[in-house]
CSV table of C-alpha atoms and ligand atoms in Angstrom, one decimal:
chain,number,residue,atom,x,y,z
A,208,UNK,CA,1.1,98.8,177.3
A,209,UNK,CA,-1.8,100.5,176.8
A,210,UNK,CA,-5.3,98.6,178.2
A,211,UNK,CA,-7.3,96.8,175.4
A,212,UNK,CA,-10.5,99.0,177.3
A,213,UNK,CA,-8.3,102.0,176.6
A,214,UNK,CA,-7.6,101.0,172.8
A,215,UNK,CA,-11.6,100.6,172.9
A,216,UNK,CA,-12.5,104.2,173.4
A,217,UNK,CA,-9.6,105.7,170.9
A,218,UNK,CA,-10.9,103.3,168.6
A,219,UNK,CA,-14.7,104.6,169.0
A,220,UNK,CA,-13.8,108.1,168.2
A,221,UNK,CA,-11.0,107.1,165.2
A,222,UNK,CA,-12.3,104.1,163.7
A,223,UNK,CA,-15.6,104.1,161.6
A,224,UNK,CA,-18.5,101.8,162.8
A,225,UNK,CA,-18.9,100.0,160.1
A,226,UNK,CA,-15.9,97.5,160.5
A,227,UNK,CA,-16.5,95.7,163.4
A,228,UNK,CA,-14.3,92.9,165.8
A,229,UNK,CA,-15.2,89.4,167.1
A,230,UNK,CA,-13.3,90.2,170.6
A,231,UNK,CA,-13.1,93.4,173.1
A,232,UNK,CA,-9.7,93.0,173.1
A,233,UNK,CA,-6.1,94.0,171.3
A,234,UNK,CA,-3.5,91.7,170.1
A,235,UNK,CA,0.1,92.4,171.4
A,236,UNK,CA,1.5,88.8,169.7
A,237,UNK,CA,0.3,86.0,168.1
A,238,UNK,CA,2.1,82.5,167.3
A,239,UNK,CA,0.9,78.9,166.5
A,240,UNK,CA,-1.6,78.2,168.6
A,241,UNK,CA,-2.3,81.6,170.9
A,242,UNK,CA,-2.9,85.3,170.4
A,243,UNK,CA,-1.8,87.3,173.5
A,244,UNK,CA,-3.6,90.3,173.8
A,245,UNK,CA,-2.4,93.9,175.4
A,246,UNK,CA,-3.6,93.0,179.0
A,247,UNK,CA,-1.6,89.7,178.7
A,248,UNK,CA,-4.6,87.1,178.1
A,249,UNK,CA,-4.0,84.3,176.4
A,250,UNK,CA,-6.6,83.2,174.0
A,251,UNK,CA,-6.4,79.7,172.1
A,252,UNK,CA,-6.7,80.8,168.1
A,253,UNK,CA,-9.6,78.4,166.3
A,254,UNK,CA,-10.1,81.3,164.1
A,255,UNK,CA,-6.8,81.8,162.2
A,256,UNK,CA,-7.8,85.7,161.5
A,257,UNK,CA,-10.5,83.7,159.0
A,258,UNK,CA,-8.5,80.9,157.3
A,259,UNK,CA,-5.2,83.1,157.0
A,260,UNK,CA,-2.5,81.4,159.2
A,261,UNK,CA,-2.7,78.2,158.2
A,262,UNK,CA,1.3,78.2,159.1
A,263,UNK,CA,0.8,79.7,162.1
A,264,UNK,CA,1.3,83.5,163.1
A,265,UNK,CA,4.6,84.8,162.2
A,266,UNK,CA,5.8,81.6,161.4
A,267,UNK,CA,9.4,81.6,161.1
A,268,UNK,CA,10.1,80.9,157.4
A,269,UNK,CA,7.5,84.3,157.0
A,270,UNK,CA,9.3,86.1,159.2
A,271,UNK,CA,12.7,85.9,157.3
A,272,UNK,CA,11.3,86.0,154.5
A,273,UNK,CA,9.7,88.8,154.6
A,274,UNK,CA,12.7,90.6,156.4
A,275,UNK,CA,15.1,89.7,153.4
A,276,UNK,CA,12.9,91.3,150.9
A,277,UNK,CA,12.2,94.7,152.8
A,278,UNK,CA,15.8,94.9,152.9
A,279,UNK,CA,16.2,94.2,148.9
A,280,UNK,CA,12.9,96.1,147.6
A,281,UNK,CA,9.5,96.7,149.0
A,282,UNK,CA,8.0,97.6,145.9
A,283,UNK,CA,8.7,98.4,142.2
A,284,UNK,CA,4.7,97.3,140.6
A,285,UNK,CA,5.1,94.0,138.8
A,286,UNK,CA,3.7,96.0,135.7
A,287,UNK,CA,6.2,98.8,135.9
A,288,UNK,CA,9.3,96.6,137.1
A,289,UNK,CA,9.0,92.9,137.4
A,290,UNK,CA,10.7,90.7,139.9
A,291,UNK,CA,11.4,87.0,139.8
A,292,UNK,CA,9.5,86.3,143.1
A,293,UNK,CA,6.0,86.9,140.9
A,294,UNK,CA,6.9,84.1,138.5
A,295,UNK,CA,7.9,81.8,141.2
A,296,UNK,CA,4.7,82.7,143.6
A,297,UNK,CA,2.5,82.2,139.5
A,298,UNK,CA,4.5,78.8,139.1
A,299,UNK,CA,3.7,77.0,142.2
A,300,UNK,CA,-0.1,78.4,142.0
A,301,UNK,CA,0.1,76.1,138.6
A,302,UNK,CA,1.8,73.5,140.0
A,303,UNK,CA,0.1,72.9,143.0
A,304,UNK,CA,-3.4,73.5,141.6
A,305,UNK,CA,-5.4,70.5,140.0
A,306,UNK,CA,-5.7,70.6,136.5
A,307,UNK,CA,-2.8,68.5,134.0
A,308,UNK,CA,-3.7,71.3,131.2
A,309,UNK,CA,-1.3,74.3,130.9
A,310,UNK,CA,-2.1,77.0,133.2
A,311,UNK,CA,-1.3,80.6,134.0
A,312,UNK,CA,-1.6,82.2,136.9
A,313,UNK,CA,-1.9,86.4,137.6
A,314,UNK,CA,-1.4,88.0,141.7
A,315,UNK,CA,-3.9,89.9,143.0
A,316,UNK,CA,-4.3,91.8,147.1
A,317,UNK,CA,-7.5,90.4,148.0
A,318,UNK,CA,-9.9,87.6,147.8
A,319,UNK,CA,-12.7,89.6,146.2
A,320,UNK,CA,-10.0,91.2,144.0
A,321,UNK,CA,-9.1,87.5,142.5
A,322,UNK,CA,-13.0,86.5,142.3
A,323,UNK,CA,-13.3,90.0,140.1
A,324,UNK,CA,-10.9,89.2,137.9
A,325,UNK,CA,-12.0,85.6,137.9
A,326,UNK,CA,-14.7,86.6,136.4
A,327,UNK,CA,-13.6,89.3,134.0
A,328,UNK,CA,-11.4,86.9,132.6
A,329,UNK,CA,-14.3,84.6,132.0
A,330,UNK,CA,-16.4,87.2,130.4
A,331,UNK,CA,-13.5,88.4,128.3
A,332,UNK,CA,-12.6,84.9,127.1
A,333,UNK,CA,-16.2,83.5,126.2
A,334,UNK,CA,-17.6,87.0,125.3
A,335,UNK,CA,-20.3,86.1,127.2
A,336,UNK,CA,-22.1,87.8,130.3
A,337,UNK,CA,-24.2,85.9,132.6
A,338,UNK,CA,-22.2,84.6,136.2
A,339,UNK,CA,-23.9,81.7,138.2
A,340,UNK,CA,-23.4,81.5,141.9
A,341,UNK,CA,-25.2,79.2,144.6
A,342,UNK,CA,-27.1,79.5,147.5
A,343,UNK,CA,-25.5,80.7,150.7
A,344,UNK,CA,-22.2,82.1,148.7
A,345,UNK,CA,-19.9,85.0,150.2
A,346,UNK,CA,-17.4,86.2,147.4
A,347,UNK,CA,-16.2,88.9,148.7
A,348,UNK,CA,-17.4,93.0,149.4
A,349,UNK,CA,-16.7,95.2,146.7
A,350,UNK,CA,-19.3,95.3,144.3
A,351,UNK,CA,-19.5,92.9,142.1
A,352,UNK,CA,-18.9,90.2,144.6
A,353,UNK,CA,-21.5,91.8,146.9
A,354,UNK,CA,-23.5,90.9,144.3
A,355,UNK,CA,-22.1,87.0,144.0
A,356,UNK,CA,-22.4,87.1,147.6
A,357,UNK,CA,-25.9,85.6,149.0
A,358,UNK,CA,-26.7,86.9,152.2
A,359,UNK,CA,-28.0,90.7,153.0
A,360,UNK,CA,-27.1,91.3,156.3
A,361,UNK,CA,-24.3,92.4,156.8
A,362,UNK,CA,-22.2,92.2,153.5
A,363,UNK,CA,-25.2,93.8,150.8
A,364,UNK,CA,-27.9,95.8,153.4
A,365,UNK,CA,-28.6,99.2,151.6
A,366,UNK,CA,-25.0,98.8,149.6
A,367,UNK,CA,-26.9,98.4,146.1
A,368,UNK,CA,-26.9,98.7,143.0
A,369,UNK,CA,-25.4,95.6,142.8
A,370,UNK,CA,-23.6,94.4,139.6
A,371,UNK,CA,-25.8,93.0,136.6
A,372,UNK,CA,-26.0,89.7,135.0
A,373,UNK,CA,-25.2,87.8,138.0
A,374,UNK,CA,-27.8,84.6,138.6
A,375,UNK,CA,-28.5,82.7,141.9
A,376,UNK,CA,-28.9,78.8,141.3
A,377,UNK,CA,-30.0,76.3,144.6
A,378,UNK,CA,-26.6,74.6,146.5
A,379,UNK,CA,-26.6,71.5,147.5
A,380,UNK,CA,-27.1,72.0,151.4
A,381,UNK,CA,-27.4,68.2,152.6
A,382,UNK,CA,-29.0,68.8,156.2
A,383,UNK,CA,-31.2,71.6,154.6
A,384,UNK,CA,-32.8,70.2,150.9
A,385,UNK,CA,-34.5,66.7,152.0
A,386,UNK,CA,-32.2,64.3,151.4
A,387,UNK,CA,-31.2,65.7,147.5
A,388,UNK,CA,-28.6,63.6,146.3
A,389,UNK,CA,-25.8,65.4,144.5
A,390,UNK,CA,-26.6,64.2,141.5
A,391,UNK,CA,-30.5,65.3,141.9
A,392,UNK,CA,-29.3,68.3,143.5
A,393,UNK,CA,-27.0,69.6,140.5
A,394,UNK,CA,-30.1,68.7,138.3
A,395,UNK,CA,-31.7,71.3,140.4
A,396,UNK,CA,-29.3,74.2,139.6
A,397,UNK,CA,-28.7,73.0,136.1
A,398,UNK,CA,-32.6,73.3,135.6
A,399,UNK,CA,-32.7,77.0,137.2
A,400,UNK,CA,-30.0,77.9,135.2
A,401,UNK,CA,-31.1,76.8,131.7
A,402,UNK,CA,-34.6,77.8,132.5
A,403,UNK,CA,-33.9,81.2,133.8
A,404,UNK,CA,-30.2,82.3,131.9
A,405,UNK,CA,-29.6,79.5,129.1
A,406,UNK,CA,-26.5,77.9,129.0
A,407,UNK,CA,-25.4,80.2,126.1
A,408,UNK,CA,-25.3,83.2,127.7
A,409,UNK,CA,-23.0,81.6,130.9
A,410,UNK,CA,-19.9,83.1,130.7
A,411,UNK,CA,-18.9,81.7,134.4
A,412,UNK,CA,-20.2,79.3,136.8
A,413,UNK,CA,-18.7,80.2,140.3
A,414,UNK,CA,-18.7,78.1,143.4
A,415,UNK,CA,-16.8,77.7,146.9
A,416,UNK,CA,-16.4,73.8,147.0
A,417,UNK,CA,-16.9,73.8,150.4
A,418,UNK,CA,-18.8,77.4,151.5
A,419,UNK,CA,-17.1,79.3,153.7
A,420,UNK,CA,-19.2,82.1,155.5
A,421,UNK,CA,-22.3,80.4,154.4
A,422,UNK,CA,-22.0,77.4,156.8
A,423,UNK,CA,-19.4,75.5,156.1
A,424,UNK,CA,-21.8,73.9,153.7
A,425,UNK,CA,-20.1,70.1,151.9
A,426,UNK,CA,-22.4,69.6,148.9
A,427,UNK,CA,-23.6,66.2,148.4
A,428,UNK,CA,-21.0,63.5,146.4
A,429,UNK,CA,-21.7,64.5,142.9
A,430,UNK,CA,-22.9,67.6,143.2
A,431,UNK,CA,-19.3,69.3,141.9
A,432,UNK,CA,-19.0,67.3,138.9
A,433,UNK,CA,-22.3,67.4,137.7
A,434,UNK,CA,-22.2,71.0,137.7
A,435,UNK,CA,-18.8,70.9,136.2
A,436,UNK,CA,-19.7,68.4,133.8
A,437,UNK,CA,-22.4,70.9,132.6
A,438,UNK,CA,-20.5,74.1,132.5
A,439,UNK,CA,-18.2,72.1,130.2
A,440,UNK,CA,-21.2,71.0,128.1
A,441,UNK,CA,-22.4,74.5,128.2
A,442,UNK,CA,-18.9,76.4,127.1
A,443,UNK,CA,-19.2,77.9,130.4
A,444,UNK,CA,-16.0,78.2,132.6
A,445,UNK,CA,-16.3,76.6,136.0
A,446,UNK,CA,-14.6,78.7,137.9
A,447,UNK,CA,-13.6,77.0,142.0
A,448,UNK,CA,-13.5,80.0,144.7
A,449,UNK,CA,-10.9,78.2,147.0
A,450,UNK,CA,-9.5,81.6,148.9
A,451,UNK,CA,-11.0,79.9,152.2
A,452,UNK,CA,-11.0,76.2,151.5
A,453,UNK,CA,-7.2,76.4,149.8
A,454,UNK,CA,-3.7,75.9,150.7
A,455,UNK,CA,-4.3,72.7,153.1
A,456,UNK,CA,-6.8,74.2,155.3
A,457,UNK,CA,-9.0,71.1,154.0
A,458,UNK,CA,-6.1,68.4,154.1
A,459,UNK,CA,-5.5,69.1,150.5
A,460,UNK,CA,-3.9,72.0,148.5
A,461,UNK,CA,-7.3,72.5,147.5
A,462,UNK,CA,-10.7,71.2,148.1
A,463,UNK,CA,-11.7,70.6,144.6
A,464,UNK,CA,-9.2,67.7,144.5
A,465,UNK,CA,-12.0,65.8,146.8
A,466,UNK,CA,-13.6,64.8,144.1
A,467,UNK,CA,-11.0,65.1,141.2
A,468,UNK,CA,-12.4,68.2,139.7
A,469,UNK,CA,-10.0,70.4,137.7
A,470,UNK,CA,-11.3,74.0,137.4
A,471,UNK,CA,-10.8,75.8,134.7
A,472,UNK,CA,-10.0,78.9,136.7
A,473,UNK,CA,-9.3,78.9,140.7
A,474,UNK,CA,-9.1,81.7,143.2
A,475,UNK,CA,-6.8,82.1,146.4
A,476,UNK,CA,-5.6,84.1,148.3
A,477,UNK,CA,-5.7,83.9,152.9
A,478,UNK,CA,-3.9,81.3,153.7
A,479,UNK,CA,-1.8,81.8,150.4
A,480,UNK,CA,0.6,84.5,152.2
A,481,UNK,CA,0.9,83.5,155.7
A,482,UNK,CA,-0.5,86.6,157.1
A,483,UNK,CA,0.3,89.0,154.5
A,484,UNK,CA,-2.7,90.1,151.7
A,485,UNK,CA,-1.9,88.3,148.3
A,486,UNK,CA,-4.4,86.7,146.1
A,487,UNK,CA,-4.4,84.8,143.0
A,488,UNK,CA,-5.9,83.2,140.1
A,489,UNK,CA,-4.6,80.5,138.3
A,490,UNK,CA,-6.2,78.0,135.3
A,491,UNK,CA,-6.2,77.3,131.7
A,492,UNK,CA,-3.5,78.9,129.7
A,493,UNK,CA,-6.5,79.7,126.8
A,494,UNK,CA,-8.7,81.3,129.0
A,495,UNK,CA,-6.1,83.2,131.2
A,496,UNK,CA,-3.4,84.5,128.1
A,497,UNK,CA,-7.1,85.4,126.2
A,498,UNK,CA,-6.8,89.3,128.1
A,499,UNK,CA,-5.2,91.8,126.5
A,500,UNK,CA,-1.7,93.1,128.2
A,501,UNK,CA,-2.7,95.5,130.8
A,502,UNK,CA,-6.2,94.1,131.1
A,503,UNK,CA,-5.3,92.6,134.1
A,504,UNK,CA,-3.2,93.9,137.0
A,505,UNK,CA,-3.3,96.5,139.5
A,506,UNK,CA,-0.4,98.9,141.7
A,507,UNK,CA,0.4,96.7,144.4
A,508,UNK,CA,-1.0,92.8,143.1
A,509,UNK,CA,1.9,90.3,143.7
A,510,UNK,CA,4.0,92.9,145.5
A,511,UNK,CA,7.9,91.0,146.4
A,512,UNK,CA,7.1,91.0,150.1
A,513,UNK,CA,3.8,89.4,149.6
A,514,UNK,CA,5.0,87.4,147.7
A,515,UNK,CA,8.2,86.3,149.7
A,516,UNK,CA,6.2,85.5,151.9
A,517,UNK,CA,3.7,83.7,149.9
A,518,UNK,CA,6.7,81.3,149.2
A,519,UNK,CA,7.6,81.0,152.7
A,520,UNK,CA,4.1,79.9,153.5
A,521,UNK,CA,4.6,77.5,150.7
A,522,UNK,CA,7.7,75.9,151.6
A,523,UNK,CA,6.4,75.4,155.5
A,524,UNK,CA,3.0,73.7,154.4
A,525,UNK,CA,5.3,71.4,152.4
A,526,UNK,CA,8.2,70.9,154.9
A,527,UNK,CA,5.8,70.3,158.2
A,528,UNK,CA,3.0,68.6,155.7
A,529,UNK,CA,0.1,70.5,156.6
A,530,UNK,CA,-2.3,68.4,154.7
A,531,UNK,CA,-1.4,66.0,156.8
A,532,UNK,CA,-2.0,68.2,159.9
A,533,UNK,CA,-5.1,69.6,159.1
A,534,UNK,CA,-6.5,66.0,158.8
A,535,UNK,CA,-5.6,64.7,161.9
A,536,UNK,CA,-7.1,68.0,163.4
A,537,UNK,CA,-10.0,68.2,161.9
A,538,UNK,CA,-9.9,64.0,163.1
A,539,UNK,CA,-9.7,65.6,166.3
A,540,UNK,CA,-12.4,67.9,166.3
A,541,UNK,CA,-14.8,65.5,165.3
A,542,UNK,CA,-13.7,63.1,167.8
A,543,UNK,CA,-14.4,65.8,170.4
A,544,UNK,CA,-17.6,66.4,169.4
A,545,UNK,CA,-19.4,63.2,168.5
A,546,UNK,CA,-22.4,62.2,170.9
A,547,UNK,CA,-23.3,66.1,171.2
A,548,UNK,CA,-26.7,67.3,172.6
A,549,UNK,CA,-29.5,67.4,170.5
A,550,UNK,CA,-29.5,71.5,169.7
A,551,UNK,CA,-26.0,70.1,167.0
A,552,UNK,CA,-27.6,68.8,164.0
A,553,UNK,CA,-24.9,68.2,162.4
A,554,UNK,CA,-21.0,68.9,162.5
A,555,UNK,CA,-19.6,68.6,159.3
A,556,UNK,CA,-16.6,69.9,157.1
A,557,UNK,CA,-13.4,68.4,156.0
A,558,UNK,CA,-9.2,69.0,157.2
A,559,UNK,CA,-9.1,71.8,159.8
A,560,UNK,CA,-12.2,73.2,158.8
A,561,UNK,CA,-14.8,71.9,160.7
A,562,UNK,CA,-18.0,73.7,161.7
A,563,UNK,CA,-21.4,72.6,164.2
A,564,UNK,CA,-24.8,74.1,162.6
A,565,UNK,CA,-27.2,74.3,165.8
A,566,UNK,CA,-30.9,74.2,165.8
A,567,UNK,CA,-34.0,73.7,168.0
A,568,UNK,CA,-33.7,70.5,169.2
A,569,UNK,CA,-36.2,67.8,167.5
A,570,UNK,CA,-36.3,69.9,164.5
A,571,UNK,CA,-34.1,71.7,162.2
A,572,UNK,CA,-34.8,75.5,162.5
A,573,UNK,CA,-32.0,77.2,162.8
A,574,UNK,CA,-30.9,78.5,166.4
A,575,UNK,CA,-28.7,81.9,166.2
A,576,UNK,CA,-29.4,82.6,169.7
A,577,UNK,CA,-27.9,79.2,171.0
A,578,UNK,CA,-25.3,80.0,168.8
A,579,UNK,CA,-24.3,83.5,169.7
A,580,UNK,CA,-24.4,81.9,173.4
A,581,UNK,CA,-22.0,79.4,172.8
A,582,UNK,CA,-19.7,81.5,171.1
A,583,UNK,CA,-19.7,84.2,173.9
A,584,UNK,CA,-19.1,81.8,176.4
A,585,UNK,CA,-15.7,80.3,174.0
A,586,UNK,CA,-14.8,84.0,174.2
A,587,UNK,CA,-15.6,84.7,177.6
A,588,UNK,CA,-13.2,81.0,178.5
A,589,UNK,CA,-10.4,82.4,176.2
A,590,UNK,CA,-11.2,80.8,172.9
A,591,UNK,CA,-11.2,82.3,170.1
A,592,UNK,CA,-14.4,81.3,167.6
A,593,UNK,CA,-16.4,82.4,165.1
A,594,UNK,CA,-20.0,81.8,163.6
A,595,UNK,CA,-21.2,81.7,160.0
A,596,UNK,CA,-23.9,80.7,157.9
A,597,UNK,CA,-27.4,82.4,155.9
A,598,UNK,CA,-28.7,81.9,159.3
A,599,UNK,CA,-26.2,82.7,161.6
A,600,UNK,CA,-26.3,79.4,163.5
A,601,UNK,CA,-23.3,77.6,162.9
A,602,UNK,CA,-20.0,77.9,164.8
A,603,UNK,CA,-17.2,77.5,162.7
A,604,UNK,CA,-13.3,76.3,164.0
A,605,UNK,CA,-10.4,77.1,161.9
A,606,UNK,CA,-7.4,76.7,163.6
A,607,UNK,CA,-3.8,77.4,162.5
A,608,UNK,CA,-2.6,74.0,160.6
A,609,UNK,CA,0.5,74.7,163.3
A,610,UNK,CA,-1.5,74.4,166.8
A,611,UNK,CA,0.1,72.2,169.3
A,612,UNK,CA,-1.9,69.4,170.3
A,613,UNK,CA,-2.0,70.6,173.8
A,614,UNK,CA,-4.1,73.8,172.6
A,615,UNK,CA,-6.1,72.2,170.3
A,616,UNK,CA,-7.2,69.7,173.2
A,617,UNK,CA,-7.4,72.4,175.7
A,618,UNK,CA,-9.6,74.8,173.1
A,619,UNK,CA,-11.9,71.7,172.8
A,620,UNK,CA,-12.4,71.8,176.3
A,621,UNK,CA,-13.4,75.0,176.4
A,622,UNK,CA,-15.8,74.6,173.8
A,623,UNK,CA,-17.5,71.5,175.0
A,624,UNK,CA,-17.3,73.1,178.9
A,625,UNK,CA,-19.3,76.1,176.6
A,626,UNK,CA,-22.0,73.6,175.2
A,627,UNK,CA,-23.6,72.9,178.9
A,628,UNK,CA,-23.8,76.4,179.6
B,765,PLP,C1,-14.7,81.9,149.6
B,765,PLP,C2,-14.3,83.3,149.7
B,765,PLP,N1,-14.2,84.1,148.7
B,765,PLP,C3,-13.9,85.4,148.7
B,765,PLP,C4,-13.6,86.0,149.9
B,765,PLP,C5,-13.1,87.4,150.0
B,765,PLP,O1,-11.8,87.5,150.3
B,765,PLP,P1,-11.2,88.9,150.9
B,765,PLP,O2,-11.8,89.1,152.2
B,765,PLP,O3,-9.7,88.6,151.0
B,765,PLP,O4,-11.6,89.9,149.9
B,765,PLP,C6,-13.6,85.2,151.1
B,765,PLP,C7,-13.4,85.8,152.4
B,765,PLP,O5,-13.8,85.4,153.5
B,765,PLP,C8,-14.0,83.9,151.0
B,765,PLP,O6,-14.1,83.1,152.1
């Protein structure tokens, strides 16, 4: 097989610059727990290529899936010729989704791609064109969700003009705005946002319950309703970006039942097709039915084996009871890391996604460099990691909801061995 070092130079000369990897090395195969790469190294997966294999890597029910279908169809375009796995894949998003009200759901490729139409719905249903996003908030990469998205480097540097009409309210960041409650801090936002866009003009107010690439952030109790609470007040939909915090990863089908918030709209998509790229999003029949036919769509959204295997995925978070499993790891990872040294100010999150934000000891300035050092020495041990946040000093876990115990405990190790150093 050829070297990962020799992959490394065809790829400096073929691939652009721009779109960079975590790890020097190539994958050969991948399963619950492990990715082997071409050199044979194992590495122990807390990364789940970013939230995506919550059922592991080809996970079985996936596999066959996804085999049946290519041998039916690969593709007719839902728009052109429909299929019945679309309407199944839209029927389980309403189903398994909070919310009592009718719903309807529409399939998308991408997360950004959901969170765009997200919002065009929203505009299109209220007639209405201001979008409110938080603090610390990555949507996506195209170009209205570079705009939703907070942080410069690397997702917005010298990428603008950004979309109009988009507003940036203050998220409730416990460790980071002096002890806010949730309550207090949603008075915050509500105040920016009725002071500096007026409820009226809110077509959308758009929020990741728990933030993803900003830091694993967990807004104070409260802080989700209020702003729900107000949206409704404000015939603004409140729109729940779950495409990283969905399908179990948090030890429920979706962070937003914490608190018992319905959404009117929610986006998904990663963990949503167990490896392969479908996104959706799903809410209030009124809002959803208020496009016009052919407003929404696209060549290749829902495609059958995306969605075959968006079903498998389904069926093996409910068979093996991921939820379940994502609790007790994220039990585990906690466990692991209590009693840390004084550079972790906090590790926080919720299910399998669990994250430690470091900072100069005695204080809480942020420390990248720390961070970065950890992480290199997980990588350099065979553990796979990745960091997050506005400033780059958290370290975030996500493993498959599949890993055995064994390399869960054993990528622990790793990582605690990787704190001393
Ligand atoms: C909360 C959230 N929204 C949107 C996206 C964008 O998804 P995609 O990379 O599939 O476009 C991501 C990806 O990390 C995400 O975490």
């Amino acid at each position: 097989m050829t070297s990962s070092e020799e992959l490394h130079k065809r790829r400096l000369a073929a691939v652009a610059k721009g779109v960079g990897s975590v790890i020097p090395s190539y994958v050969a195969s991948a399963g619950g727990g492990t990715l082997t790469d071409v050199d044979g190294r194992e590495w122990i997966d807390f990364a789940s290529g970013i939230a995506v294999t919550n059922v592991g890597n080809a996970a079985p029910r996936v596999v066959e899936a996804v085999r049946a279908q290519v041998e039916r169809f690969t593709h007719t375009c839902f728009m052109v010729a429909p299929y019945e796995s679309y309407v199944t894949v839209c029927e389980q998003l309403i189903d398994l989704t909070p919310g009592s009200f009718e719903k309807r759901a529409a399939l998308f490729n991408s997360g950004a791609e959901a969170v765009e139409n997200a919002v065009k719905i929203a505009r299109h249903a209220t007639g209405r064109p201001a979008v409110v996003v938080f603090d610390h908030a990555y949507h996506g990469r195209t170009n209205l969700t570079m705009a939703l998205t907070a942080k410069n480097m690397p997702y917005k540097h010298r990428f603008g003009p950004f979309a109009p009409e988009v507003y940036r309210a203050p998220m409730s960041y416990p460790l980071r705005d002096g002890g806010l409650t949730g309550p207090e801090a949603a008075r915050r936002a509500i105040d920016v946002i009725e002071k500096q866009v007026g409820g009226s003009n809110v077509a959308a107010v758009l929020i990741e319950p728990i933030q993803g690439e900003g830091g694993f952030v967990v807004p104070a109790p409260g802080f989700l309703p209020a702003v729900a609470a107000w949206a409704k007040a404000n015939g603004a939909v409140f729109i729940a970006d779950e495409i990283q915090t969905g399908f179990a990863r948090t030890g429920q089908w979706f962070a937003s039942e914490d608190e018992g918030l319905e959404p009117d709209l929610i986006t998904t998509a990663k963990g949503m097709g167990g490896g392969l790229p479908i996104a959706g999003v799903v809410g209030r029949a009124d809002l959803m039915d208020a496009v016009h036919a052919g407003g929404l769509g696209g060549t290749y959204g829902g495609n059958p084996v995306a969605c075959a295997a968006a079903l498998a995925a389904i069926e093996t978070m409910r068979e093996l009871d991921l939820n379940a499993a994502a609790r007790r790891i994220g039990d585990t990872i906690k466990a692991a890391l209590a009693d840390l040294d004084p550079g972790v100010a906090e590790v926080r999150g919720r299910g399998a996604m669990i994250a430690m934000e470091f900072v100069i000891p005695g204080t809480i300035e942020p420390d990248a460099t720390r961070t970065a050092a950890v992480s290199k020495a997980c990588h350099e041990a065979g553990l796979l990691t990745l960091t997050c946040g506005t400033y780059g000093n958290v370290l975030r876990f996500l493993p498959p909801l599949v890993i055995p115990d064994e390399d869960l405990r054993r990528g622990l190790d790793i990582l605690r061995a990787a704190l001393l150093t």
